[in-house]
XYZ file of C-alpha atoms in Angstrom:
660
model
C 121.213 112.351 81.847
C 118.900 109.756 83.459
C 114.890 111.231 84.499
C 113.804 109.159 87.611
C 110.387 108.370 87.548
C 108.701 107.183 89.872
C 108.077 103.499 90.416
C 104.727 102.653 92.115
C 103.550 103.985 88.707
C 102.079 100.549 87.470
C 103.216 101.817 84.099
C 106.737 100.665 83.517
C 106.581 101.681 79.845
C 107.847 105.312 82.028
C 110.012 103.164 84.660
C 113.460 105.004 84.981
C 113.274 106.921 80.976
C 115.996 108.258 79.523
C 115.607 112.259 79.370
C 113.149 113.226 76.140
C 112.079 109.125 76.040
C 108.207 108.984 76.724
C 107.998 105.177 76.530
C 110.297 102.146 76.766
C 107.794 98.825 74.718
C 110.884 95.401 76.389
C 112.166 94.621 79.583
C 115.258 94.111 77.794
C 117.157 90.933 77.309
C 117.651 88.462 80.594
C 121.111 87.872 81.643
C 120.941 86.367 85.166
C 118.126 85.382 87.733
C 118.708 86.019 91.556
C 116.057 84.242 94.181
C 115.961 85.812 97.872
C 116.344 84.028 100.680
C 112.885 84.612 101.826
C 111.307 83.404 98.091
C 109.337 86.772 97.812
C 111.607 88.319 95.519
C 112.921 87.255 92.253
C 115.764 89.867 90.458
C 116.126 89.863 87.186
C 119.613 91.343 85.332
C 118.972 92.541 82.152
C 120.738 95.025 79.540
C 119.020 97.592 80.234
C 119.054 97.168 84.404
C 117.561 95.152 87.005
C 113.561 94.672 87.948
C 112.016 93.727 90.762
C 109.787 90.914 91.382
C 107.350 89.760 93.421
C 107.512 86.302 93.496
C 103.119 86.300 94.265
C 102.046 88.533 91.523
C 104.840 87.754 89.258
C 104.771 91.859 88.539
C 107.420 94.162 88.512
C 108.075 96.519 91.577
C 111.452 97.533 90.775
C 113.713 98.686 88.380
C 117.615 99.747 89.353
C 121.161 99.575 87.766
C 119.618 101.458 84.832
C 122.919 104.089 84.872
C 125.085 101.810 82.795
C 123.461 98.566 81.965
C 124.723 95.467 80.578
C 124.228 93.682 83.243
C 125.813 90.749 83.833
C 125.698 88.525 87.319
C 123.035 90.261 90.504
C 123.188 88.034 94.084
C 120.513 89.582 96.577
C 121.903 88.851 99.887
C 120.682 86.670 103.010
C 119.532 89.723 105.433
C 117.774 91.231 102.146
C 119.487 94.525 102.728
C 121.285 94.739 99.610
C 122.129 93.712 96.059
C 124.976 93.734 93.947
C 125.611 93.481 90.211
C 128.247 93.494 87.355
C 128.456 94.754 83.909
C 129.863 94.244 80.941
C 132.019 96.843 81.665
C 133.639 95.022 84.280
C 132.045 97.523 87.704
C 130.560 95.677 90.477
C 128.339 97.705 92.318
C 126.308 97.462 96.065
C 123.280 99.068 96.323
C 120.334 99.088 99.317
C 117.357 97.669 98.151
C 115.330 99.586 100.603
C 116.769 103.638 99.163
C 117.788 101.865 95.705
C 121.813 103.627 97.155
C 124.873 102.256 95.379
C 127.484 102.046 98.790
C 130.151 100.381 96.835
C 131.880 100.796 93.922
C 134.488 98.263 92.574
C 136.327 98.046 89.880
C 136.293 93.774 88.101
C 137.425 92.669 85.121
C 137.791 93.934 81.672
C 136.226 90.799 80.382
C 133.637 90.733 83.026
C 132.687 88.991 85.850
C 131.867 84.757 85.749
C 129.775 84.483 88.863
C 129.405 87.003 92.013
C 128.330 85.666 95.484
C 127.556 87.194 99.372
C 128.801 85.642 102.530
C 125.603 83.633 104.498
C 126.399 87.265 107.132
C 125.566 89.526 103.937
C 129.484 91.082 105.473
C 131.676 90.722 101.827
C 130.106 90.079 98.501
C 132.893 87.790 96.219
C 133.847 87.667 92.571
C 135.615 85.605 90.459
C 137.041 87.222 86.730
C 135.320 85.887 83.721
C 138.434 85.219 82.154
C 140.716 84.063 84.455
C 138.540 83.346 87.253
C 140.073 85.389 90.089
C 138.567 85.213 93.280
C 138.041 88.450 94.859
C 136.344 89.205 98.524
C 135.172 93.331 99.254
C 133.813 94.852 102.033
C 129.340 94.616 101.366
C 129.126 98.562 103.470
C 132.582 99.899 101.957
C 133.674 97.849 98.678
C 137.143 97.737 100.613
C 139.050 95.312 98.770
C 139.328 92.587 102.020
C 141.971 89.103 99.640
C 142.022 87.461 96.713
C 143.253 84.152 95.217
C 145.148 84.010 92.193
C 143.642 81.018 89.538
C 145.901 78.810 87.528
C 144.579 77.497 84.907
C 146.231 75.201 82.467
C 145.750 74.154 79.718
C 146.818 71.018 77.179
C 147.269 70.797 73.856
C 144.463 73.084 72.210
C 142.338 73.311 75.708
C 139.664 76.023 74.738
C 139.601 77.935 78.541
C 136.887 77.836 80.205
C 134.837 81.221 80.574
C 132.722 80.008 83.300
C 133.704 79.867 86.900
C 131.156 79.134 89.769
C 132.292 79.432 93.587
C 130.238 80.045 96.886
C 130.172 79.704 100.457
C 129.293 77.774 103.475
C 126.894 78.169 105.410
C 128.707 78.655 108.584
C 130.890 81.201 106.129
C 134.575 80.415 106.891
C 134.965 78.107 103.635
C 135.219 79.051 100.319
C 134.822 76.895 97.850
C 135.377 77.722 93.930
C 137.112 75.827 90.119
C 140.932 76.590 90.922
C 142.325 74.877 87.445
C 139.912 73.745 84.345
C 139.210 69.760 86.004
C 140.299 71.421 89.941
C 138.024 72.374 93.161
C 139.807 74.422 96.358
C 138.100 74.574 98.963
C 139.188 77.709 101.293
C 139.366 79.115 105.082
C 138.588 82.175 105.110
C 139.782 83.091 108.360
C 143.548 82.083 108.301
C 142.907 81.781 104.053
C 145.110 78.848 104.281
C 144.130 75.935 101.578
C 141.474 73.659 103.243
C 141.047 71.021 100.543
C 141.915 70.727 96.816
C 139.317 68.447 95.394
C 140.848 66.759 91.448
C 138.737 64.932 89.833
C 139.966 60.595 89.412
C 139.099 60.934 85.876
C 140.567 63.633 82.889
C 137.333 66.091 82.048
C 137.181 66.196 78.216
C 138.278 69.624 76.974
C 134.357 69.782 76.411
C 134.122 69.572 80.069
C 133.781 71.612 82.773
C 132.281 72.864 85.818
C 128.777 74.663 86.006
C 127.447 74.836 89.609
C 128.849 74.682 92.285
C 127.767 74.144 96.195
C 127.741 73.397 100.308
C 126.132 71.264 101.947
C 124.009 72.504 105.801
C 127.019 71.228 107.453
C 129.447 72.320 105.818
C 131.449 68.769 104.723
C 129.919 68.218 101.640
C 131.226 70.053 98.333
C 128.115 68.711 95.015
C 129.308 69.958 91.360
C 127.845 69.788 88.052
C 130.241 68.819 85.469
C 128.997 69.954 81.723
C 129.973 69.032 78.638
C 129.619 71.217 75.357
C 130.033 69.135 73.155
C 127.197 65.968 74.630
C 124.193 68.297 75.314
C 123.245 64.910 78.075
C 126.490 63.792 79.499
C 126.078 65.248 82.586
C 127.694 64.541 85.949
C 126.902 65.739 89.477
C 130.120 65.017 91.963
C 129.242 64.849 95.947
C 133.241 65.158 97.743
C 133.598 64.503 101.562
C 136.062 67.852 102.128
C 138.071 66.619 104.807
C 138.724 63.495 103.396
C 139.211 64.968 100.464
C 137.139 62.263 98.071
C 134.763 61.901 95.290
C 132.050 59.902 97.885
C 129.553 59.659 95.394
C 128.352 60.583 91.543
C 126.109 61.472 89.438
C 124.724 60.617 86.391
C 121.229 60.648 85.745
C 120.398 63.466 83.599
C 120.047 63.503 80.554
C 119.788 67.662 79.453
C 121.939 70.879 78.801
C 123.041 71.780 82.330
C 122.371 71.343 85.875
C 121.913 73.166 88.398
C 121.972 72.760 92.383
C 121.613 73.437 96.640
C 120.407 71.635 99.725
C 117.425 71.431 101.087
C 117.964 72.310 105.097
C 117.380 68.224 105.486
C 120.112 68.510 103.352
C 118.602 66.281 100.317
C 121.022 67.606 97.602
C 118.779 69.599 94.488
C 118.989 69.400 91.166
C 117.377 71.061 88.120
C 117.820 69.372 85.146
C 117.471 71.666 82.266
C 116.561 70.583 78.729
C 115.911 72.557 75.365
C 111.729 72.494 76.824
C 111.538 71.939 79.890
C 113.279 71.655 83.610
C 112.631 67.679 84.812
C 112.969 68.832 89.623
C 115.397 65.922 91.026
C 116.126 64.558 94.927
C 119.616 64.139 93.726
C 120.006 62.058 97.354
C 116.981 59.639 96.983
C 117.247 59.066 93.418
C 113.440 61.071 92.688
C 111.858 62.665 90.219
C 109.733 65.386 91.937
C 108.993 67.410 88.897
C 108.939 68.124 85.427
C 108.931 71.833 84.096
C 107.437 72.426 80.403
C 108.670 75.929 79.456
C 108.387 77.038 75.355
C 112.175 77.227 74.877
C 112.741 75.760 71.372
C 117.227 74.934 71.934
C 119.475 75.900 74.372
C 120.477 79.401 72.645
C 116.647 79.848 73.203
C 118.170 80.074 77.610
C 118.719 83.657 79.401
C 118.745 82.136 82.937
C 118.012 80.431 85.199
C 118.205 79.491 89.129
C 116.777 77.949 92.492
C 116.163 79.330 95.858
C 118.288 78.058 98.136
C 116.079 75.814 100.289
C 114.998 74.241 96.898
C 111.667 74.948 96.882
C 111.698 77.112 94.024
C 113.162 77.464 90.497
C 112.948 80.155 87.721
C 113.856 79.997 83.905
C 113.844 82.663 82.089
C 113.926 82.325 78.199
C 113.397 84.558 74.900
C 109.365 83.774 75.386
C 108.808 84.071 79.042
C 109.873 83.653 83.248
C 108.914 80.417 84.604
C 108.856 80.070 87.646
C 108.457 76.366 89.200
C 107.219 76.849 93.132
C 107.287 73.013 95.692
C 103.707 71.760 95.317
C 103.074 73.930 92.955
C 102.056 75.004 89.008
C 104.643 76.336 87.310
C 103.650 80.263 87.242
C 104.623 82.835 84.352
C 105.679 86.429 84.498
C 103.962 88.108 82.012
C 105.687 88.607 79.067
C 104.499 89.754 75.834
C 107.954 90.243 73.392
C 110.360 88.300 72.783
C 113.882 88.804 75.323
C 115.474 89.102 72.298
C 116.931 91.750 69.757
C 114.794 93.954 68.040
C 115.001 95.736 64.354
C 113.665 96.454 62.200
C 111.107 100.084 62.561
C 107.818 100.718 59.723
C 105.275 102.965 61.805
C 101.453 102.949 60.446
C 100.938 105.748 58.783
C 98.050 106.576 61.593
C 101.183 106.244 63.499
C 98.695 104.752 66.446
C 100.580 101.000 65.682
C 104.623 100.499 65.091
C 105.614 97.343 62.849
C 108.636 95.306 65.439
C 110.572 92.051 64.410
C 112.276 90.561 66.374
C 115.513 88.461 65.421
C 114.883 85.610 64.786
C 111.579 85.585 66.011
C 109.293 86.819 64.684
C 107.484 90.627 63.551
C 105.898 91.828 66.160
C 102.659 94.836 66.381
C 102.822 97.555 69.021
C 99.981 99.514 69.783
C 102.027 103.206 70.869
C 98.495 104.140 72.466
C 98.611 102.504 74.966
C 101.897 100.370 75.119
C 100.777 96.954 74.925
C 101.102 94.298 71.845
C 98.242 93.469 69.904
C 98.270 90.106 70.407
C 98.987 88.533 67.002
C 103.229 87.273 66.009
C 103.684 86.432 62.315
C 106.811 84.323 63.189
C 110.142 85.244 60.915
C 114.067 83.847 61.225
C 117.826 85.668 60.500
C 119.408 88.524 61.888
C 119.361 92.201 61.023
C 117.075 93.993 58.319
C 115.295 91.083 56.393
C 111.592 92.689 56.866
C 109.734 94.529 54.485
C 106.735 96.668 55.004
C 104.434 97.089 51.478
C 102.898 100.944 51.648
C 99.917 99.921 51.660
C 100.261 97.987 54.862
C 99.124 95.385 54.481
C 101.604 93.069 53.300
C 105.056 91.592 55.308
C 107.600 90.582 53.613
C 110.432 88.024 55.372
C 113.279 85.957 55.093
C 111.761 81.719 54.981
C 113.200 79.194 57.221
C 117.251 78.127 55.679
C 116.968 82.696 54.957
C 117.948 81.688 50.976
C 113.886 82.348 50.393
C 111.045 85.267 51.336
C 107.759 84.717 52.703
C 104.648 87.201 52.081
C 101.863 88.122 54.970
C 99.029 89.352 54.573
C 98.921 91.565 58.117
C 94.756 91.101 58.350
C 94.231 87.611 57.307
C 97.889 86.630 59.543
C 97.499 84.520 56.868
C 100.692 84.267 54.130
C 100.780 84.762 50.542
C 103.479 83.868 48.354
C 106.709 82.417 49.095
C 109.637 83.879 47.177
C 112.316 82.252 45.842
C 115.293 82.680 43.742
C 118.143 82.455 45.989
C 120.404 80.251 46.821
C 122.573 81.734 49.988
C 121.338 83.753 52.656
C 119.253 86.670 52.302
C 120.459 90.401 53.151
C 118.062 92.908 52.138
C 114.476 93.102 51.800
C 112.477 96.696 50.400
C 108.930 97.569 48.953
C 108.996 100.289 47.128
C 107.084 102.956 47.260
C 104.908 102.335 45.223
C 104.599 98.889 45.890
C 105.186 97.713 42.992
C 108.027 96.191 43.381
C 109.889 94.280 46.176
C 113.912 93.412 45.547
C 116.011 91.582 47.908
C 119.966 91.287 47.796
C 121.648 88.446 48.852
C 126.441 87.300 50.427
C 127.032 87.062 46.304
C 125.492 89.736 45.451
C 123.294 88.373 43.852
C 119.570 90.930 43.764
C 116.336 90.054 42.368
C 113.318 92.805 41.768
C 110.032 91.277 42.076
C 107.372 92.607 40.492
C 104.271 92.320 43.723
C 101.330 92.291 41.527
C 101.833 88.417 41.182
C 104.965 87.868 42.156
C 107.329 87.371 39.245
C 110.858 87.966 39.474
C 111.505 91.188 36.967
C 115.622 90.577 36.762
C 117.550 89.217 38.077
C 122.253 90.148 37.994
C 124.688 90.126 41.024
C 124.422 93.263 41.809
C 127.898 93.600 43.526
C 130.888 91.704 43.911
C 130.695 91.754 47.758
C 127.354 90.766 50.224
C 124.084 93.160 49.870
C 124.172 95.560 52.680
C 121.255 98.091 53.009
C 118.824 99.383 49.639
C 115.953 102.071 49.405
C 113.900 103.252 47.186
C 113.836 106.751 45.568
C 109.902 107.962 46.234
C 109.010 107.635 42.139
C 109.594 104.449 43.305
C 111.457 104.175 39.659
C 114.924 104.356 40.520
C 117.049 102.498 43.623
C 120.187 102.751 46.023
C 121.709 99.251 47.418
C 125.364 99.736 48.592
C 127.395 96.404 49.826
C 129.364 98.621 52.087
C 131.866 99.731 49.409
C 130.461 101.155 47.054
C 126.802 102.265 46.387
C 124.583 101.404 42.888
C 121.887 103.693 41.251
C 119.650 101.016 39.469
C 116.807 101.480 36.171
C 113.826 99.503 38.128
C 112.238 99.056 34.565
C 115.135 97.810 32.763
C 117.830 97.037 34.646
C 120.738 99.528 34.212
C 122.879 100.744 36.672
C 122.451 104.311 36.224
C 125.433 105.878 38.584
C 127.781 104.406 41.500
C 128.309 107.841 44.078
C 132.601 108.333 45.510
C 132.307 107.417 49.371
C 135.816 108.799 49.625
C 138.387 111.004 48.800
C 135.961 113.391 47.530
C 133.920 114.470 50.818
C 137.102 115.854 52.453
C 136.378 119.846 51.854
C 132.792 118.752 52.600
C 132.107 117.863 56.538
C 129.916 120.429 58.931
C 130.574 120.587 62.638
C 133.423 120.873 65.231
C 136.655 122.768 63.242
C 139.362 120.561 65.278
C 137.708 117.114 64.773
C 137.650 118.198 61.066
C 140.715 118.542 60.664
C 141.976 115.668 62.536
C 138.988 113.600 60.378
C 140.071 114.633 56.478
C 144.349 114.090 58.022
C 144.635 110.659 55.631
C 144.877 108.167 58.546
C 142.086 109.462 60.012
C 139.632 110.024 57.096
C 136.340 108.416 57.636
C 135.560 104.210 56.014
C 134.039 104.473 53.299
C 132.170 101.074 54.974
C 128.307 102.241 54.284
C 126.099 100.465 56.754
C 122.604 101.914 55.621
C 121.900 104.390 52.926
C 118.151 106.235 52.108
C 116.649 109.023 50.517
C 114.924 110.877 51.211
C 111.161 111.892 50.863
C 111.364 114.335 48.324
C 113.904 112.414 46.964
C 116.206 114.706 45.877
C 119.191 113.161 48.560
C 120.410 110.396 49.606
C 122.002 109.505 53.325
C 124.508 107.058 54.582
C 125.695 106.695 57.771
C 129.185 104.982 57.718
C 132.117 104.779 60.538
C 132.481 108.476 61.472
C 129.844 110.529 60.253
C 127.150 111.308 57.917
C 127.141 110.902 53.984
C 124.622 113.298 51.635
C 124.715 113.142 48.049
C 122.896 115.179 45.592
C 120.337 112.211 44.610
C 120.139 113.129 40.796
C 123.161 114.086 40.210
C 124.898 111.870 43.348
C 127.740 114.170 43.169
C 128.769 114.895 46.868
C 126.378 117.647 49.027
C 127.773 117.692 52.830
C 129.322 115.659 55.461
C 129.270 114.883 58.898
C 131.257 113.745 61.420
C 130.186 112.778 64.670
C 132.370 113.674 67.940
C 135.184 110.668 67.880
C 134.621 110.263 72.131
C 130.798 108.855 71.365
C 131.220 107.730 67.723
C 132.019 104.035 66.221
C 129.418 103.675 62.991
C 126.064 105.370 62.743
C 124.348 101.926 61.832
C 121.890 103.733 60.662
C 120.094 107.319 58.736
C 116.496 107.852 58.486
C 115.004 111.214 57.010
C 112.335 113.403 58.898
C 108.501 113.765 57.108
C 109.188 116.912 56.431
C 112.683 116.275 55.466
C 114.532 119.119 56.965
C 116.162 116.600 59.585
C 118.121 113.929 59.576
C 118.085 110.873 63.158
C 121.373 108.813 63.375
C 122.403 105.836 65.666
C 125.000 104.809 66.494
C 127.061 101.522 67.896
C 128.258 101.744 71.341
C 131.791 103.087 71.871
C 132.704 102.953 75.585
C 130.095 105.315 76.012
C 127.605 104.302 78.962
C 124.963 105.125 76.464
C 124.449 105.164 72.570
C 123.862 108.420 70.904
C 121.673 109.323 68.622
C 121.424 112.141 66.845
C 119.017 114.715 65.140
C 121.005 116.952 62.565
C 119.529 119.900 60.340
C 119.502 118.593 57.022
C 120.294 122.733 55.419
C 123.444 123.108 57.552
C 124.200 119.838 58.964
C 123.899 121.245 62.013
C 123.395 118.475 64.536
C 120.877 120.247 66.713
C 120.050 117.287 70.024
C 121.342 113.894 70.938
C 119.562 111.329 72.802
C 121.558 109.198 74.819
C 119.208 105.979 75.878
C 120.793 102.674 74.669
C 122.558 100.664 76.221
C 124.374 99.720 73.821
C 124.002 99.852 69.602
C 121.086 100.889 67.498
C 119.402 98.731 65.726
C 117.098 100.899 63.353
C 115.101 104.274 63.282
C 111.830 105.109 62.383
C 109.855 108.864 62.362
C 105.366 108.466 62.707
C 104.354 109.585 59.533
C 103.100 112.571 61.708
C 106.691 113.062 62.967
C 106.549 113.747 66.438
C 107.978 110.370 67.716
C 111.097 108.547 66.592
C 111.062 105.158 68.262
C 114.787 103.555 68.354
C 115.909 98.962 68.291
C 118.376 98.967 70.343
C 120.481 95.035 70.048
C 120.148 95.722 74.782
C 115.622 94.613 73.624
C 113.701 97.824 73.539
C 111.869 100.171 71.750
C 113.110 103.532 73.347
C 110.140 106.153 72.340
C 111.351 109.884 71.855
C 109.455 112.911 72.246
C 110.307 114.956 68.310
C 107.702 118.159 68.515
C 110.366 120.218 70.512
C 112.426 119.449 67.857
C 110.629 119.360 64.593
C 108.319 121.426 63.356
C 106.577 119.350 60.975
C-alpha cells in the first residue's frame, strides 16, 4: 500500500507517499513529542506518523510509522536504538531507529495509551492505559509480556474518570511510579513486584484536579508530581515526596499556567516548565529561581498540541497549531519551519491556472499553496469556524468567510488582501456559503435552516427565508447560475435564484433500491429494510454540464436527473471500508466522480473514482488516516486534491485514470 521513497530527498512533501499521490502538503496534526537522551533529536508524533527532527537545524530527517498513523504517544530509548509509539487503535510498536524495522507489536488498550516510557537500561517498555490506567511492562526487543499492575480508580458521586495516567522509572531502573487512583501514587520495586510506597495527598483533591506529570530525583529518593486543575488553570501545585518515609516533603505553588512539566537536572535541581496560553516560564523550583520566559504563538490552551522537557532539564519543546518552538538553556528559543496551521484543512479550491490551491483551516485562516513549488504563498486570511464555511468566487478575486462569532460573513479581496464587506442577517451559526457559477450571487445557510441569497454587486439581500426545518448542511449552484440545491441531511430542495421559489425536492430513500450499481451481494444486502442507506446526506454537487445532481450519504452515492429530479443511479461502497461519503465532486469533464469517506476501522480511508455512466468504481486511493474533509479537481482534471482531519492535503495523479 505504501510507496517507500528515499528520505535523503530534501523535499519532505514526497516522503512516504501512498500509491498514486504526488505530494503531501502539511505534516499532520501533532499529538506528542520526545527528546533523545543526547538532545540531538526531537521525535514528533502526528496523525500521519512520527517525524524525526535534527535539533541543530530543526529540519526533518526521517518520517516513521506511517502504515497506520494516528500516533498519539512517542518515546525514544535512552540508548538511542529504539523508538516506541502508540496509536489511536491501541497498538504499541517498537522500532529500531537506524533500520526503521518494527521489532515488537503489542496490542494495548482499545481507547489508547496514556503514557509510554522506556526503562533506563532500554530493556523494557512500560505503558499506562488511557481508560483504565492499568500499567503493563513488556520486553523492548520482543514485545513479550513481563508484568502488569492493576489500577482501580474509585470515584465519588459526580467525579469524572481521569484520562491521564503518568508514570516514570527511577534513574537506577529499580522503581516504577504511577498513578494508582485519582488522588494516589504507587511506587513499586520491579524486581520484587511489591509496592514500595503508597502516596496520598494530605488534602482531598477536587474532582477537577489530577496528576499531570511525574519524575524521580537522580538519587531515586524523591518523587515530584505536578497537580493540574482543569477548571482553574492557574491553580497548579508541584509536590515532592520522600519515598522512603512516604511523606510529603515540599509543595510549590508559585505557578500560574495551565499545566506544569517536570524534570530533575543531573545535580538534583527540580526544573519546572510552567505552561501558559502564550508563553512558558522555566523555573528552578529547588531554588525558587525563574530561569527564562519563552513566548510562543498560542492564543489559548486549545492551541497547544504537545510539549516535552529533556531529561537533564536543558531543553524544552512546545508545539502549537502555528509552530514548534525549542528552548535551550542559555540560548534564544529556536523555531521549526511551520508554514501552515497544524490543524484541520477543509474547504479546497483550485485556481483556473492549476498553479494555486486555496485551503481553509479550522478556526485559523485561508492558506494559498503554490502547487508547482509545493510551498505556501506567504499570505493568510483569518477565518473562524469548522467545516465548509468558505467560498471562492468564479473570478478568483473574492473569498467569503465566516466572521467572528460565526453569525456574519466577511468578504475579502484576495489581490489586495483586504476585507471589502461584512454581511449580517443571520442570528445563528452559519454552516454553508456558496458563490453562484456566474459570480452574481452568494448564498448562506445557518443551523436554524435560514437561507439568505445575496446580490454580489452591492452585497444586498435578495431573499431571506426559512429553507429547511433542520440546519443547513450543504449547497451547490447549478452551472447556469439560475438554480441552486440545498440539503439539511434529510432532504434536498431545488431553488430559483431570482424568485426564491422552491422548484422541487428529489427523493433520497426507497426509490433507489432498484438503481444501485456494484457487487450483487452487497446490493442485495443493502436493499434489505434494515440495511437501506440512511437519508443522511453530507454533500451535494451538480455535474459541470448541469444534467446530474450527486449526493454523498451513509453507505454510498445517489445521482438524480437535475431537470426532472428523478433518481438515476446509486453507487454502494463496500461495507468493510465505508461509513459515510462525506464529499463528492465531479471531474471537469463530467465523466467521473470522486468521493471521500469517513474512517471506519481501516488503516487508511478510501478516496474512490467512479465512472458516472456505468457506476463502476474504477480506482480507489488509500492515503489519509482519517476522515476526508473535501475534494477538488484541478481545472485540467490531472490532479485531485484531498484534505483530511489528519491535518494534511494529498495531491493525487489523475492522468492514468482520466482522459480529459
